[in-house]
C-alpha cells in the first residue's frame, strides 16, 4: 500500500482529531472505507454522543507536514513499505509514524535496551558491553533517549545502528541536552521516530505511550536496572502483551535499582548475564524475520486493556478507556545539572555490585584523582568495600 498525498493528509487529520487513538482510527477506517469519509462523518457521530468534535483543518495538517519536511521527517502510514513490520503487528500501532533518518534501519531485526535513568556505574558499563555486542551481531538497538541506560545503549550502538523513540514531537527532543546524541544517531545511519505532532512537549502519560513503540519495534526487550515502579517495567509489560521476548539483568538484592529486574526474572523473564543470553533466544526469531513468521505470534486480546488515550466511543467503534490505567512516572526526569557535590555524585553511581575506579570516573564525569580521594573518604566512613582488581562496592545501609 502507498498513500497518495491527499490520503496522507486525511490520515493525519483523522489521527490528530481529539478522542481518536489507534483503535478508534482503525474502527473508523473499517466502518467508512477510508479516512476521508470518516472525517466527513465524525462531527455528526460525535454530536450524537453529546459533543460535536471537529477534525483539524486541512491547513493545520498541511502546516504540520511542511514543518516535518523542513527537518527531513516523513510521515509513514501503517501498511506502507517503510513502516516497521514488527510495530505494525501490534494492536496499538500508530497509524502514522514520523521517521527521521534512515528508514532502512527499521527493516532490520531490533532489540530494545531500557533501564534506569539514575543508573549505577556497573549498570552503565554492562549496558555498553551488551549494546555493542548485540549490534555487532546484527541487531539494531532501540531505546527511549532518556538519560542513564537508554543514552548509554544508543551511544554504544551508534556504529552498528540504533533507533531512538521520542515521547514528544520530533522537534521537541527530551531531554534537551540529548540533541547532540540525536545528531550522532542520524549521522551514523540510525533513525529517530515519534507519533506525536510537531511541537508537542512530552507529558507524563506520553512516556508509557512511547514505551509500547519501543517494545513493538523489537523482537525482545532487555531491562537493565529498574526499580519496582520504573517506567522500564511498563516496556516489559507491553513486550509481553505484544508476544515479544522479555529479558532482565539481575542485580544485588541490596540495590533498589535491581528490585524490578529481579522481580521480572522471578516472573519468568530470561536472565541476562552476557550478550549470548539474548542472542541465543533471538537467533531463531531473527532467522524468520525475512518471512514475517517471527511476528505472527499469539497475543492476548487487548480490547479490555487500559491504554493512554481518551478514545471516543462511537457506537461500538472503540471503547472508552481510562487514560491512567497504568502507572506513570511520578515526575518528569530531573536534569543532570543538579548541583551535586562530588561525594553525592559518586554515591549515586555506586551499588553493591563491584565496579572499577576508571568506570566510576567515566560515569560520574569526575577526574580519577577526585574519585580516588572521595572513595578514600567513603571507605573511612564505612560506606564502601574494596575488592580485588581495584574494584569497590557500596555497603548496604
Tab-separated table of C-alpha atoms in Angstrom:
chain	number	residue	atom	x	y	z
A	1	UNK	CA	0.000	0.000	0.000
A	2	UNK	CA	1.140	3.537	-0.749
A	3	UNK	CA	-0.972	6.542	0.236
A	4	UNK	CA	-1.449	9.476	-2.099
A	5	UNK	CA	-0.663	12.938	-0.750
A	6	UNK	CA	-4.383	13.597	-0.310
A	7	UNK	CA	-4.897	10.343	1.573
A	8	UNK	CA	-1.903	11.047	3.845
A	9	UNK	CA	-3.391	14.437	4.662
A	10	UNK	CA	-6.711	12.800	5.567
A	11	UNK	CA	-4.973	10.184	7.720
A	12	UNK	CA	-3.116	12.936	9.575
A	13	UNK	CA	-6.279	14.959	10.163
A	14	UNK	CA	-8.102	11.894	11.471
A	15	UNK	CA	-5.410	10.713	13.903
A	16	UNK	CA	-4.928	14.278	15.174
A	17	UNK	CA	-8.648	14.604	15.956
A	18	UNK	CA	-9.489	14.828	19.641
A	19	UNK	CA	-10.545	11.449	21.001
A	20	UNK	CA	-9.159	9.441	18.091
A	21	UNK	CA	-6.394	6.999	19.001
A	22	UNK	CA	-5.052	4.000	17.094
A	23	UNK	CA	-8.035	1.772	17.777
A	24	UNK	CA	-10.714	4.356	17.038
A	25	UNK	CA	-8.788	5.240	13.873
A	26	UNK	CA	-8.875	1.652	12.650
A	27	UNK	CA	-12.532	1.307	13.570
A	28	UNK	CA	-13.456	4.442	11.607
A	29	UNK	CA	-11.427	3.383	8.573
A	30	UNK	CA	-13.062	-0.052	8.581
A	31	UNK	CA	-16.541	1.379	9.007
A	32	UNK	CA	-16.374	4.145	6.406
A	33	UNK	CA	-13.843	2.697	3.983
A	34	UNK	CA	-11.287	5.479	4.255
A	35	UNK	CA	-10.103	8.480	6.255
A	36	UNK	CA	-11.885	10.986	4.005
A	37	UNK	CA	-15.398	9.587	4.528
A	38	UNK	CA	-14.621	9.108	8.247
A	39	UNK	CA	-13.687	12.797	8.564
A	40	UNK	CA	-16.967	13.778	6.927
A	41	UNK	CA	-18.987	11.578	9.268
A	42	UNK	CA	-17.131	12.272	12.519
A	43	UNK	CA	-18.737	15.615	13.527
A	44	UNK	CA	-22.282	14.214	13.328
A	45	UNK	CA	-21.239	10.957	15.009
A	46	UNK	CA	-19.725	12.787	17.950
A	47	UNK	CA	-22.635	15.229	18.161
A	48	UNK	CA	-24.953	12.254	18.605
A	49	UNK	CA	-22.820	11.231	21.592
A	50	UNK	CA	-23.255	14.626	23.258
A	51	UNK	CA	-20.377	16.795	21.997
A	52	UNK	CA	-19.565	17.735	18.436
A	53	UNK	CA	-15.865	17.236	17.662
A	54	UNK	CA	-14.315	18.832	14.583
A	55	UNK	CA	-11.143	17.411	12.983
A	56	UNK	CA	-8.152	19.709	12.392
A	57	UNK	CA	-8.416	21.752	9.217
A	58	UNK	CA	-6.592	20.869	6.033
A	59	UNK	CA	-4.438	23.952	6.569
A	60	UNK	CA	-3.370	22.766	10.033
A	61	UNK	CA	-2.455	19.327	8.706
A	62	UNK	CA	-0.575	20.816	5.747
A	63	UNK	CA	1.380	23.035	8.148
A	64	UNK	CA	2.456	20.011	10.192
A	65	UNK	CA	3.576	18.121	7.084
A	66	UNK	CA	5.532	21.166	5.894
A	67	UNK	CA	7.207	21.620	9.292
A	68	UNK	CA	8.174	17.960	9.316
A	69	UNK	CA	9.567	18.133	5.784
A	70	UNK	CA	11.830	21.038	6.752
A	71	UNK	CA	13.535	18.721	9.255
A	72	UNK	CA	13.735	15.825	6.802
A	73	UNK	CA	10.917	13.951	8.550
A	74	UNK	CA	8.462	11.719	6.683
A	75	UNK	CA	5.037	10.631	7.922
A	76	UNK	CA	4.850	6.926	7.068
A	77	UNK	CA	1.489	5.155	7.195
A	78	UNK	CA	0.811	1.684	8.517
A	79	UNK	CA	0.929	-0.702	5.565
A	80	UNK	CA	3.459	1.312	3.563
A	81	UNK	CA	6.818	-0.326	2.757
A	82	UNK	CA	8.823	1.837	5.184
A	83	UNK	CA	6.503	1.218	8.145
A	84	UNK	CA	8.242	-1.176	10.578
A	85	UNK	CA	6.691	-4.639	10.218
A	86	UNK	CA	7.306	-5.552	13.847
A	87	UNK	CA	5.442	-2.480	15.070
A	88	UNK	CA	2.620	-2.990	12.579
A	89	UNK	CA	1.998	-6.438	14.093
A	90	UNK	CA	0.968	-4.868	17.431
A	91	UNK	CA	-2.584	-3.996	18.428
A	92	UNK	CA	-1.977	-0.311	19.186
A	93	UNK	CA	0.492	0.614	16.438
A	94	UNK	CA	0.335	4.314	15.495
A	95	UNK	CA	-1.414	4.770	12.119
A	96	UNK	CA	1.224	7.359	11.169
A	97	UNK	CA	4.834	7.301	12.307
A	98	UNK	CA	7.124	10.302	11.919
A	99	UNK	CA	10.509	8.960	10.799
A	100	UNK	CA	13.699	10.984	10.659
A	101	UNK	CA	16.870	9.361	9.373
A	102	UNK	CA	17.374	6.048	7.588
A	103	UNK	CA	14.140	4.077	7.306
A	104	UNK	CA	16.185	1.052	6.223
A	105	UNK	CA	17.432	0.559	9.777
A	106	UNK	CA	13.818	-0.077	10.843
A	107	UNK	CA	13.596	-3.034	8.470
A	108	UNK	CA	16.381	-4.853	10.288
A	109	UNK	CA	15.759	-7.039	13.369
A	110	UNK	CA	15.712	-4.878	16.513
A	111	UNK	CA	16.194	-5.378	20.243
A	112	UNK	CA	15.235	-2.869	22.926
A	113	UNK	CA	17.521	-1.961	25.821
A	114	UNK	CA	15.923	0.149	28.553
A	115	UNK	CA	16.523	0.871	32.208
A	116	UNK	CA	17.082	3.321	34.998
A	117	UNK	CA	17.756	6.997	34.412
A	118	UNK	CA	19.766	7.078	37.646
A	119	UNK	CA	21.872	4.084	36.685
A	120	UNK	CA	24.865	2.765	38.566
A	121	UNK	CA	28.311	2.762	37.015
A	122	UNK	CA	28.164	-1.037	36.839
A	123	UNK	CA	24.803	-0.896	35.068
A	124	UNK	CA	26.112	1.601	32.542
A	125	UNK	CA	29.224	-0.494	31.894
A	126	UNK	CA	27.162	-3.644	31.303
A	127	UNK	CA	24.749	-1.753	29.058
A	128	UNK	CA	27.614	-0.556	26.885
A	129	UNK	CA	29.038	-4.056	26.597
A	130	UNK	CA	25.616	-5.531	25.833
A	131	UNK	CA	24.558	-2.947	23.232
A	132	UNK	CA	27.876	-3.155	21.405
A	133	UNK	CA	27.793	-6.952	21.253
A	134	UNK	CA	24.168	-7.115	20.105
A	135	UNK	CA	24.886	-4.503	17.455
A	136	UNK	CA	27.915	-6.390	16.197
A	137	UNK	CA	25.726	-9.490	15.961
A	138	UNK	CA	23.458	-7.652	13.518
A	139	UNK	CA	20.701	-6.324	15.787
A	140	UNK	CA	19.549	-2.706	15.832
A	141	UNK	CA	19.351	-1.301	19.370
A	142	UNK	CA	16.125	0.562	20.183
A	143	UNK	CA	15.696	2.777	23.230
A	144	UNK	CA	13.949	5.906	24.510
A	145	UNK	CA	16.720	8.549	24.533
A	146	UNK	CA	16.408	9.017	28.309
A	147	UNK	CA	19.494	9.652	30.359
A	148	UNK	CA	21.178	6.713	32.046
A	149	UNK	CA	20.748	3.270	30.497
A	150	UNK	CA	18.943	4.491	27.351
A	151	UNK	CA	21.616	7.010	26.411
A	152	UNK	CA	24.455	4.558	27.031
A	153	UNK	CA	22.744	1.928	24.866
A	154	UNK	CA	22.324	4.405	21.997
A	155	UNK	CA	25.941	5.564	22.199
A	156	UNK	CA	27.334	2.024	22.244
A	157	UNK	CA	25.314	1.101	19.141
A	158	UNK	CA	25.923	4.200	17.023
A	159	UNK	CA	28.206	2.425	14.572
A	160	UNK	CA	26.013	-0.664	14.162
A	161	UNK	CA	22.642	1.106	14.125
A	162	UNK	CA	20.267	2.466	16.760
A	163	UNK	CA	16.739	3.873	16.848
A	164	UNK	CA	15.521	6.475	19.337
A	165	UNK	CA	11.797	6.681	20.125
A	166	UNK	CA	10.593	10.092	21.291
A	167	UNK	CA	7.784	10.783	23.747
A	168	UNK	CA	7.068	14.199	22.224
A	169	UNK	CA	7.241	15.689	18.759
A	170	UNK	CA	10.291	15.355	16.536
A	171	UNK	CA	11.204	18.989	17.197
A	172	UNK	CA	10.920	18.594	20.975
A	173	UNK	CA	13.907	16.456	21.965
A	174	UNK	CA	13.672	15.316	25.578
A	175	UNK	CA	15.859	15.726	27.470
A	176	UNK	CA	17.042	18.778	25.553
A	177	UNK	CA	20.706	18.079	26.283
A	178	UNK	CA	20.439	14.911	24.165
A	179	UNK	CA	20.059	16.894	20.945
A	180	UNK	CA	23.703	16.106	20.216
A	181	UNK	CA	23.014	12.403	20.696
A	182	UNK	CA	20.143	12.659	18.196
A	183	UNK	CA	22.527	14.252	15.692
A	184	UNK	CA	25.002	11.415	16.253
A	185	UNK	CA	22.309	8.766	15.757
A	186	UNK	CA	21.214	10.359	12.492
A	187	UNK	CA	24.778	10.958	11.338
A	188	UNK	CA	25.682	7.282	11.767
A	189	UNK	CA	22.729	5.944	9.792
A	190	UNK	CA	20.231	5.447	12.601
A	191	UNK	CA	16.697	6.769	12.932
A	192	UNK	CA	14.511	8.788	15.302
A	193	UNK	CA	10.775	8.064	15.384
A	194	UNK	CA	7.755	9.687	17.031
A	195	UNK	CA	3.982	9.503	16.840
A	196	UNK	CA	3.141	12.832	18.487
A	197	UNK	CA	2.622	16.057	16.495
A	198	UNK	CA	5.351	18.536	15.712
A	199	UNK	CA	5.688	20.970	18.610
A	200	UNK	CA	4.311	18.519	21.162
A	201	UNK	CA	6.027	18.815	24.572
A	202	UNK	CA	6.119	15.387	26.242
A	203	UNK	CA	3.901	14.930	29.293
A	204	UNK	CA	3.895	12.197	31.920
A	205	UNK	CA	1.436	9.947	30.098
A	206	UNK	CA	3.382	10.239	26.838
A	207	UNK	CA	6.328	8.207	28.158
A	208	UNK	CA	4.331	4.964	28.607
A	209	UNK	CA	2.854	5.580	25.124
A	210	UNK	CA	6.386	5.782	23.800
A	211	UNK	CA	7.332	2.574	25.616
A	212	UNK	CA	4.815	0.490	23.642
A	213	UNK	CA	6.552	1.639	20.445
A	214	UNK	CA	9.979	0.738	21.838
A	215	UNK	CA	8.820	-2.803	22.613
A	216	UNK	CA	6.717	-3.011	19.450
A	217	UNK	CA	9.680	-2.287	17.198
A	218	UNK	CA	11.696	-5.038	18.837
A	219	UNK	CA	11.829	-8.824	18.886
A	220	UNK	CA	12.689	-8.592	22.580
A	221	UNK	CA	13.263	-6.039	25.345
A	222	UNK	CA	16.168	-6.114	27.798
A	223	UNK	CA	15.694	-4.288	31.113
A	224	UNK	CA	18.892	-3.170	32.873
A	225	UNK	CA	18.334	-1.771	36.377
A	226	UNK	CA	14.753	-0.828	37.184
A	227	UNK	CA	13.098	-0.002	40.475
A	228	UNK	CA	9.713	-1.566	41.172
A	229	UNK	CA	7.787	1.449	39.812
A	230	UNK	CA	10.145	2.139	36.927
A	231	UNK	CA	8.762	3.057	33.525
A	232	UNK	CA	11.051	0.374	32.103
A	233	UNK	CA	8.744	-2.239	33.615
A	234	UNK	CA	5.917	-0.775	31.514
A	235	UNK	CA	8.057	-1.519	28.465
A	236	UNK	CA	8.427	-5.099	29.691
A	237	UNK	CA	4.669	-5.409	30.185
A	238	UNK	CA	3.995	-4.139	26.674
A	239	UNK	CA	6.547	-6.603	25.299
A	240	UNK	CA	4.691	-9.463	26.980
A	241	UNK	CA	1.329	-8.240	25.676
A	242	UNK	CA	2.810	-7.983	22.179
A	243	UNK	CA	4.130	-11.536	22.338
A	244	UNK	CA	7.769	-10.479	22.392
A	245	UNK	CA	10.660	-11.759	24.481
A	246	UNK	CA	11.488	-10.142	27.836
A	247	UNK	CA	14.995	-10.182	29.296
A	248	UNK	CA	16.270	-8.797	32.597
A	249	UNK	CA	19.737	-8.210	34.012
A	250	UNK	CA	19.954	-9.386	37.642
A	251	UNK	CA	21.355	-7.182	40.364
A	252	UNK	CA	22.128	-7.149	44.031
A	253	UNK	CA	19.085	-7.540	46.322
A	254	UNK	CA	20.548	-4.653	48.321
A	255	UNK	CA	20.248	-2.240	45.389
A	256	UNK	CA	16.758	-0.712	44.884
A	257	UNK	CA	17.664	-0.258	41.218
A	258	UNK	CA	17.630	-4.047	40.831
A	259	UNK	CA	14.277	-4.749	42.503
A	260	UNK	CA	12.273	-4.502	39.281
A	261	UNK	CA	14.655	-6.597	37.184
A	262	UNK	CA	14.954	-9.270	39.862
A	263	UNK	CA	11.151	-9.408	40.028
A	264	UNK	CA	10.978	-9.857	36.246
A	265	UNK	CA	13.328	-12.814	36.458
A	266	UNK	CA	11.216	-14.410	39.198
A	267	UNK	CA	8.185	-13.941	36.941
A	268	UNK	CA	9.831	-15.763	34.039
A	269	UNK	CA	11.938	-13.219	32.148
A	270	UNK	CA	15.156	-14.566	30.658
A	271	UNK	CA	18.134	-13.802	32.882
A	272	UNK	CA	20.880	-11.899	31.043
A	273	UNK	CA	24.433	-12.022	32.366
A	274	UNK	CA	26.142	-11.822	28.969
A	275	UNK	CA	25.148	-10.895	25.406
A	276	UNK	CA	24.870	-14.537	24.301
A	277	UNK	CA	21.931	-14.988	26.655
A	278	UNK	CA	19.972	-12.594	24.439
A	279	UNK	CA	21.357	-13.799	21.132
A	280	UNK	CA	20.561	-17.465	21.770
A	281	UNK	CA	16.886	-16.663	22.379
A	282	UNK	CA	16.512	-14.220	19.496
A	283	UNK	CA	18.520	-16.151	16.890
A	284	UNK	CA	15.541	-18.279	15.705
A	285	UNK	CA	13.346	-15.169	15.514
A	286	UNK	CA	15.955	-13.209	13.576
A	287	UNK	CA	16.205	-16.065	11.085
A	288	UNK	CA	12.452	-15.861	10.496
A	289	UNK	CA	12.140	-12.069	10.179
A	290	UNK	CA	12.503	-12.269	6.415
A	291	UNK	CA	9.371	-14.415	6.142
A	292	UNK	CA	7.405	-12.472	8.720
A	293	UNK	CA	6.684	-15.606	10.733
A	294	UNK	CA	8.656	-14.331	13.706
A	295	UNK	CA	5.982	-11.699	14.170
A	296	UNK	CA	2.991	-13.988	13.718
A	297	UNK	CA	2.672	-14.578	17.445
A	298	UNK	CA	-0.312	-15.300	19.644
A	299	UNK	CA	-1.090	-12.149	21.569
A	300	UNK	CA	-3.711	-11.634	24.270
A	301	UNK	CA	-6.787	-9.664	23.231
A	302	UNK	CA	-6.050	-6.129	24.358
A	303	UNK	CA	-9.579	-4.812	23.844
A	304	UNK	CA	-10.085	-4.503	27.600
A	305	UNK	CA	-6.555	-3.384	28.426
A	306	UNK	CA	-6.012	0.190	29.672
A	307	UNK	CA	-4.218	2.405	27.182
A	308	UNK	CA	-3.165	6.015	27.147
A	309	UNK	CA	-5.805	7.715	25.002
A	310	UNK	CA	-9.226	9.046	25.946
A	311	UNK	CA	-10.743	7.408	22.884
A	312	UNK	CA	-14.312	8.260	21.977
A	313	UNK	CA	-16.927	5.510	21.875
A	314	UNK	CA	-18.770	5.767	18.587
A	315	UNK	CA	-21.484	3.131	18.613
A	316	UNK	CA	-19.057	0.373	19.461
A	317	UNK	CA	-16.256	1.554	17.166
A	318	UNK	CA	-13.924	1.949	20.125
A	319	UNK	CA	-14.037	1.514	23.861
A	320	UNK	CA	-13.801	4.437	26.239
A	321	UNK	CA	-10.883	3.520	28.440
A	322	UNK	CA	-9.142	5.258	31.337
A	323	UNK	CA	-6.043	7.190	30.388
A	324	UNK	CA	-4.377	6.497	33.728
A	325	UNK	CA	-4.756	2.736	33.726
A	326	UNK	CA	-1.028	2.004	34.110
A	327	UNK	CA	1.465	3.504	36.471
A	328	UNK	CA	3.115	6.635	35.181
A	329	UNK	CA	6.370	8.235	36.199
A	330	UNK	CA	5.810	10.205	39.384
A	331	UNK	CA	7.518	13.184	37.844
A	332	UNK	CA	9.471	14.204	34.789
A	333	UNK	CA	13.116	13.118	34.760
A	334	UNK	CA	15.288	15.548	36.654
A	335	UNK	CA	18.081	17.473	34.976
A	336	UNK	CA	21.687	16.319	35.058
A	337	UNK	CA	22.633	19.850	36.039
A	338	UNK	CA	21.636	19.345	39.681
A	339	UNK	CA	24.315	20.793	41.916
A	340	UNK	CA	25.567	17.577	43.499
A	341	UNK	CA	28.816	17.670	45.414
A	342	UNK	CA	31.465	15.140	44.422
A	343	UNK	CA	30.582	12.743	47.225
A	344	UNK	CA	26.853	12.638	46.443
A	345	UNK	CA	27.539	12.330	42.727
A	346	UNK	CA	29.847	9.359	43.232
A	347	UNK	CA	27.481	7.583	45.656
A	348	UNK	CA	24.738	7.785	43.034
A	349	UNK	CA	26.846	5.652	40.682
A	350	UNK	CA	27.882	3.109	43.304
A	351	UNK	CA	25.915	-0.041	44.057
A	352	UNK	CA	26.502	-3.363	45.832
A	353	UNK	CA	27.975	-4.610	42.539
A	354	UNK	CA	31.769	-4.073	42.441
A	355	UNK	CA	32.951	-1.532	39.866
A	356	UNK	CA	36.339	-0.158	38.889
A	357	UNK	CA	37.684	3.334	39.593
A	358	UNK	CA	38.071	4.169	35.907
A	359	UNK	CA	34.459	3.255	35.168
A	360	UNK	CA	33.291	5.371	38.113
A	361	UNK	CA	35.244	8.333	36.786
A	362	UNK	CA	33.808	7.858	33.318
A	363	UNK	CA	30.206	7.503	34.525
A	364	UNK	CA	30.307	10.374	37.022
A	365	UNK	CA	32.324	12.801	34.925
A	366	UNK	CA	34.762	13.315	37.798
A	367	UNK	CA	38.518	13.074	37.444
A	368	UNK	CA	40.241	9.874	38.570
A	369	UNK	CA	42.051	11.861	41.286
A	370	UNK	CA	38.775	13.158	42.727
A	371	UNK	CA	37.225	9.695	42.534
A	372	UNK	CA	40.123	8.146	44.398
A	373	UNK	CA	40.064	10.839	47.090
A	374	UNK	CA	36.297	10.571	47.516
A	375	UNK	CA	36.451	6.776	47.675
A	376	UNK	CA	39.017	7.036	50.468
A	377	UNK	CA	36.633	9.282	52.427
A	378	UNK	CA	33.766	6.867	51.861
A	379	UNK	CA	35.934	3.928	52.943
A	380	UNK	CA	36.879	5.694	56.176
A	381	UNK	CA	33.173	6.337	56.781
A	382	UNK	CA	32.392	2.655	56.268
A	383	UNK	CA	30.271	3.319	53.169
A	384	UNK	CA	32.212	1.206	50.638
A	385	UNK	CA	34.062	-2.100	50.493
A	386	UNK	CA	37.168	-2.716	48.394
A	387	UNK	CA	37.571	-5.872	46.315
A	388	UNK	CA	40.236	-7.343	44.084
A	389	UNK	CA	41.410	-5.717	40.834
A	390	UNK	CA	40.815	-2.221	42.224
A	391	UNK	CA	37.032	-2.504	42.368
A	392	UNK	CA	34.731	-1.125	45.071
A	393	UNK	CA	31.101	-1.582	46.063
A	394	UNK	CA	28.583	0.268	48.194
A	395	UNK	CA	27.804	-1.242	51.574
A	396	UNK	CA	24.043	-1.568	52.190
A	397	UNK	CA	22.699	0.816	54.781
